[in-house]
Tab-separated table of C-alpha atoms in Angstrom:
chain	number	residue	atom	x	y	z
F	1	MET	CA	-33.618	36.460	63.163
F	2	HIS	CA	-33.698	38.835	66.135
F	3	HIS	CA	-30.939	38.750	68.734
F	4	VAL	CA	-30.885	39.989	72.345
F	5	THR	CA	-27.645	40.530	74.291
F	6	PHE	CA	-27.549	41.308	78.011
F	7	TYR	CA	-24.419	42.953	79.399
F	8	PRO	CA	-24.112	42.170	83.124
F	9	ILE	CA	-22.228	45.209	84.311
F	10	GLY	CA	-23.228	45.996	87.861
F	11	ASN	CA	-26.534	47.174	89.264
F	12	ALA	CA	-28.288	47.557	85.908
F	13	ASP	CA	-28.138	45.430	82.785
F	14	THR	CA	-27.595	47.170	79.494
F	15	THR	CA	-29.556	45.316	76.800
F	16	LEU	CA	-28.963	45.337	73.061
F	17	ILE	CA	-31.815	44.176	70.827
F	18	GLN	CA	-30.857	43.580	67.218
F	19	LEU	CA	-33.797	43.165	64.873
F	20	LYS	CA	-33.831	41.644	61.387
F	21	ASP	CA	-30.367	40.088	61.444
F	22	SER	CA	-28.779	43.128	63.127
F	23	THR	CA	-30.072	45.712	60.656
F	24	VAL	CA	-31.870	47.567	63.479
F	25	ASN	CA	-29.989	48.153	66.746
F	26	ILE	CA	-31.917	49.138	69.882
F	27	LEU	CA	-30.063	49.760	73.141
F	28	PHE	CA	-31.713	49.950	76.545
F	29	ASP	CA	-29.643	51.911	79.046
F	30	PHE	CA	-25.871	52.315	79.063
F	31	ALA	CA	-23.884	51.914	82.248
F	32	ASP	CA	-20.160	51.444	81.856
F	33	GLU	CA	-19.415	50.490	85.456
F	34	ARG	CA	-16.075	48.743	84.891
F	35	CYS	CA	-13.019	50.113	86.693
F	36	ALA	CA	-10.294	49.829	84.049
F	37	SER	CA	-7.501	50.256	86.607
F	38	ASP	CA	-8.722	47.285	88.711
F	39	ALA	CA	-7.388	44.006	87.284
F	40	GLU	CA	-9.867	42.116	89.481
F	41	ASP	CA	-12.919	43.884	88.056
F	42	LYS	CA	-14.749	41.265	85.985
F	43	ARG	CA	-17.354	43.593	84.523
F	44	CYS	CA	-17.233	43.975	80.769
F	45	ASP	CA	-15.710	46.907	78.910
F	46	LEU	CA	-19.119	48.048	77.687
F	47	PRO	CA	-18.010	50.438	74.910
F	48	LYS	CA	-15.695	47.780	73.479
F	49	GLU	CA	-18.392	45.075	73.638
F	50	LEU	CA	-21.004	47.299	72.009
F	51	ASP	CA	-18.584	48.325	69.265
F	52	LYS	CA	-18.017	44.638	68.499
F	53	SER	CA	-21.763	44.040	68.190
F	54	VAL	CA	-22.726	47.258	66.380
F	55	SER	CA	-20.372	48.103	63.538
F	56	ALA	CA	-22.529	50.978	62.279
F	57	ASP	CA	-21.812	54.466	63.603
F	58	THR	CA	-25.461	54.911	64.637
F	59	PHE	CA	-27.881	53.171	66.968
F	60	ASP	CA	-31.413	53.221	65.574
F	61	VAL	CA	-32.783	53.622	69.105
F	62	VAL	CA	-31.248	54.305	72.507
F	63	CYS	CA	-33.669	54.157	75.421
F	64	PHE	CA	-32.736	55.549	78.804
F	65	THR	CA	-35.284	54.156	81.249
F	66	HIS	CA	-34.321	56.759	83.851
F	67	LEU	CA	-31.358	58.936	84.782
F	68	ASP	CA	-29.939	57.067	87.774
F	69	ARG	CA	-26.173	56.702	87.507
F	70	ASP	CA	-26.285	52.911	87.228
F	71	HIS	CA	-28.331	53.244	84.006
F	72	ILE	CA	-26.349	56.016	82.259
F	73	ASN	CA	-22.766	55.942	83.555
F	74	GLY	CA	-20.319	56.878	80.794
F	75	SER	CA	-23.044	57.603	78.247
F	76	SER	CA	-21.892	61.189	77.656
F	77	LEU	CA	-18.458	59.846	76.689
F	78	TYR	CA	-19.768	57.174	74.309
F	79	PHE	CA	-22.620	58.842	72.424
F	80	PHE	CA	-22.684	61.713	69.935
F	81	LEU	CA	-25.193	64.121	71.474
F	82	ASP	CA	-26.846	66.647	69.190
F	83	HIS	CA	-27.294	69.500	71.660
F	84	SER	CA	-23.623	70.480	72.054
F	85	GLY	CA	-20.343	70.256	70.163
F	86	SER	CA	-18.751	69.165	73.454
F	87	TYR	CA	-20.276	65.715	72.868
F	88	GLN	CA	-19.441	65.407	69.179
F	89	GLN	CA	-15.677	64.840	69.048
F	90	GLY	CA	-14.035	61.533	68.250
F	91	GLU	CA	-15.707	58.350	67.145
F	92	ARG	CA	-18.913	58.557	69.133
F	93	LYS	CA	-21.990	56.513	68.286
F	94	LYS	CA	-24.929	58.557	67.020
F	95	ILE	CA	-28.519	58.062	68.126
F	96	LYS	CA	-31.214	58.139	65.459
F	97	GLU	CA	-34.102	58.073	67.972
F	98	LEU	CA	-33.821	58.673	71.715
F	99	TRP	CA	-36.521	57.106	73.912
F	100	VAL	CA	-37.119	58.574	77.387
F	101	PRO	CA	-39.914	58.815	79.956
F	102	ALA	CA	-41.424	62.282	80.377
F	103	SER	CA	-39.641	62.671	83.714
F	104	VAL	CA	-36.306	62.940	81.874
F	105	ILE	CA	-37.672	66.082	80.232
F	106	THR	CA	-39.544	67.600	83.176
F	107	GLU	CA	-37.470	66.806	86.259
F	108	SER	CA	-35.212	69.491	87.627
F	109	ARG	CA	-32.458	67.518	89.316
F	110	ASN	CA	-29.723	69.663	90.774
F	111	ASP	CA	-27.984	66.663	92.306
F	112	CYS	CA	-27.499	64.709	89.085
F	113	GLY	CA	-24.098	64.050	87.543
F	114	PRO	CA	-22.676	65.035	84.167
F	115	ASP	CA	-24.104	62.028	82.289
F	116	ALA	CA	-27.655	62.726	83.510
F	117	ARG	CA	-27.332	66.426	82.674
F	118	ALA	CA	-26.048	65.603	79.171
F	119	ILE	CA	-28.807	63.068	78.402
F	120	GLN	CA	-31.477	65.411	79.750
F	121	ALA	CA	-30.102	68.325	77.713
F	122	ASP	CA	-30.065	66.202	74.555
F	123	ALA	CA	-33.621	64.959	75.154
F	124	ARG	CA	-34.853	68.516	75.714
F	125	TYR	CA	-32.990	69.759	72.635
F	126	ARG	CA	-34.469	67.043	70.410
F	127	LEU	CA	-37.959	67.736	71.759
F	128	ARG	CA	-37.588	71.488	71.142
F	129	GLN	CA	-36.316	70.808	67.608
F	130	GLY	CA	-39.096	68.260	66.981
F	131	TYR	CA	-37.039	65.285	65.820
F	132	GLY	CA	-35.292	62.097	66.915
F	133	ILE	CA	-37.093	61.464	70.188
F	134	ARG	CA	-40.001	59.532	71.680
F	135	VAL	CA	-41.278	60.634	75.072
F	136	PHE	CA	-43.349	58.133	77.021
F	137	SER	CA	-46.582	59.348	78.552
F	138	LYS	CA	-47.888	62.876	78.516
F	139	PRO	CA	-48.551	63.904	82.057
F	140	LYS	CA	-49.726	67.358	82.981
F	141	LYS	CA	-46.132	68.080	84.051
F	142	LEU	CA	-44.951	67.712	80.453
F	143	LYS	CA	-47.622	70.112	79.197
F	144	ASP	CA	-46.694	72.571	81.942
F	145	TRP	CA	-42.979	72.241	81.114
F	146	CYS	CA	-43.693	72.896	77.432
F	147	ALA	CA	-45.753	75.987	78.305
F	148	LYS	CA	-42.905	77.386	80.445
F	149	GLN	CA	-40.472	76.767	77.576
F	150	ASN	CA	-42.807	78.363	74.987
F	151	ILE	CA	-43.073	75.038	73.158
F	152	SER	CA	-46.371	74.194	71.500
F	153	PHE	CA	-47.488	70.929	73.079
F	154	GLU	CA	-49.632	70.228	70.034
F	155	GLY	CA	-46.587	70.813	67.816
F	156	ILE	CA	-44.594	68.060	69.522
F	157	SER	CA	-47.464	65.675	70.340
F	158	HIS	CA	-46.405	63.312	67.504
F	159	LEU	CA	-43.230	62.619	69.528
F	160	ILE	CA	-45.170	61.517	72.614
F	161	VAL	CA	-46.335	57.937	73.119
F	162	ASP	CA	-48.996	57.495	75.773
F	163	ALA	CA	-49.374	54.444	77.975
F	164	GLY	CA	-51.285	51.704	76.193
F	165	LYS	CA	-49.933	52.672	72.761
F	166	LEU	CA	-47.369	51.197	70.377
F	167	ILE	CA	-44.237	53.105	69.434
F	168	PRO	CA	-44.815	53.922	65.759
F	169	SER	CA	-41.210	53.821	64.542
F	170	ILE	CA	-40.745	50.050	65.106
F	171	THR	CA	-43.536	47.846	63.715
F	172	LEU	CA	-44.326	44.153	63.344
F	173	ALA	CA	-44.874	44.624	59.616
F	174	SER	CA	-41.524	46.325	58.980
F	175	HIS	CA	-39.289	44.987	61.725
F	176	GLY	CA	-40.887	41.789	63.046
F	177	ALA	CA	-41.246	43.314	66.521
F	178	GLU	CA	-43.164	46.081	68.222
F	179	PHE	CA	-42.815	48.004	71.460
F	180	PHE	CA	-45.825	48.667	73.663
F	181	VAL	CA	-45.669	51.395	76.298
F	182	HIS	CA	-47.030	50.132	79.602
F	183	SER	CA	-47.220	53.207	81.824
F	184	CYS	CA	-43.649	54.492	81.434
F	185	ARG	CA	-42.218	51.025	80.825
F	186	LEU	CA	-42.045	49.088	77.595
F	187	GLN	CA	-43.134	45.604	76.621
F	188	ILE	CA	-41.826	43.869	73.513
F	189	SER	CA	-43.915	41.817	71.103
F	190	ARG	CA	-42.183	39.790	68.454
F	191	THR	CA	-42.723	37.352	65.649
F	192	GLY	CA	-40.491	34.483	64.621
F	193	ASN	CA	-37.516	33.168	66.528
F	194	TRP	CA	-35.197	35.264	68.677
């Protein structure tokens, strides 16, 4: 049976989808907004709660819907990020497949914080290396960005999922659920009980 857990933690809700009796773990956003020094703060300790739900050292999928602080806060402290040894110490959770909209790759945001810079750097690294990422939509900006970076757009096109398409790594046949990209947002189809 599939299981969905919502973590009410502030402005955004982190969501954990566990498919096939928790054998596949998919996380949407990560925003650890709790102030540990404030005894009155009722928000959950997100890393602790996720560690209770996901005993494995790897998430099958982590999707960052966008890089606003309230969707990524604390992510660079929690996740093992492939692009730099600075994000690989301790008991960090690994990410098998990172899902991001194309804007995470193409945007040049000088005003973003350390979590946004780390997630963007990891997404760009994975795209350059050609593994462990799905990028939603393929706007002209993404092609232009690839050209400026001397990356063959055709060489990474298998990592891009256009609007109106299913994400190929999670299927109804294998996982009992599928994810449909609707513009740069996702919709979930499922079979059986949740």
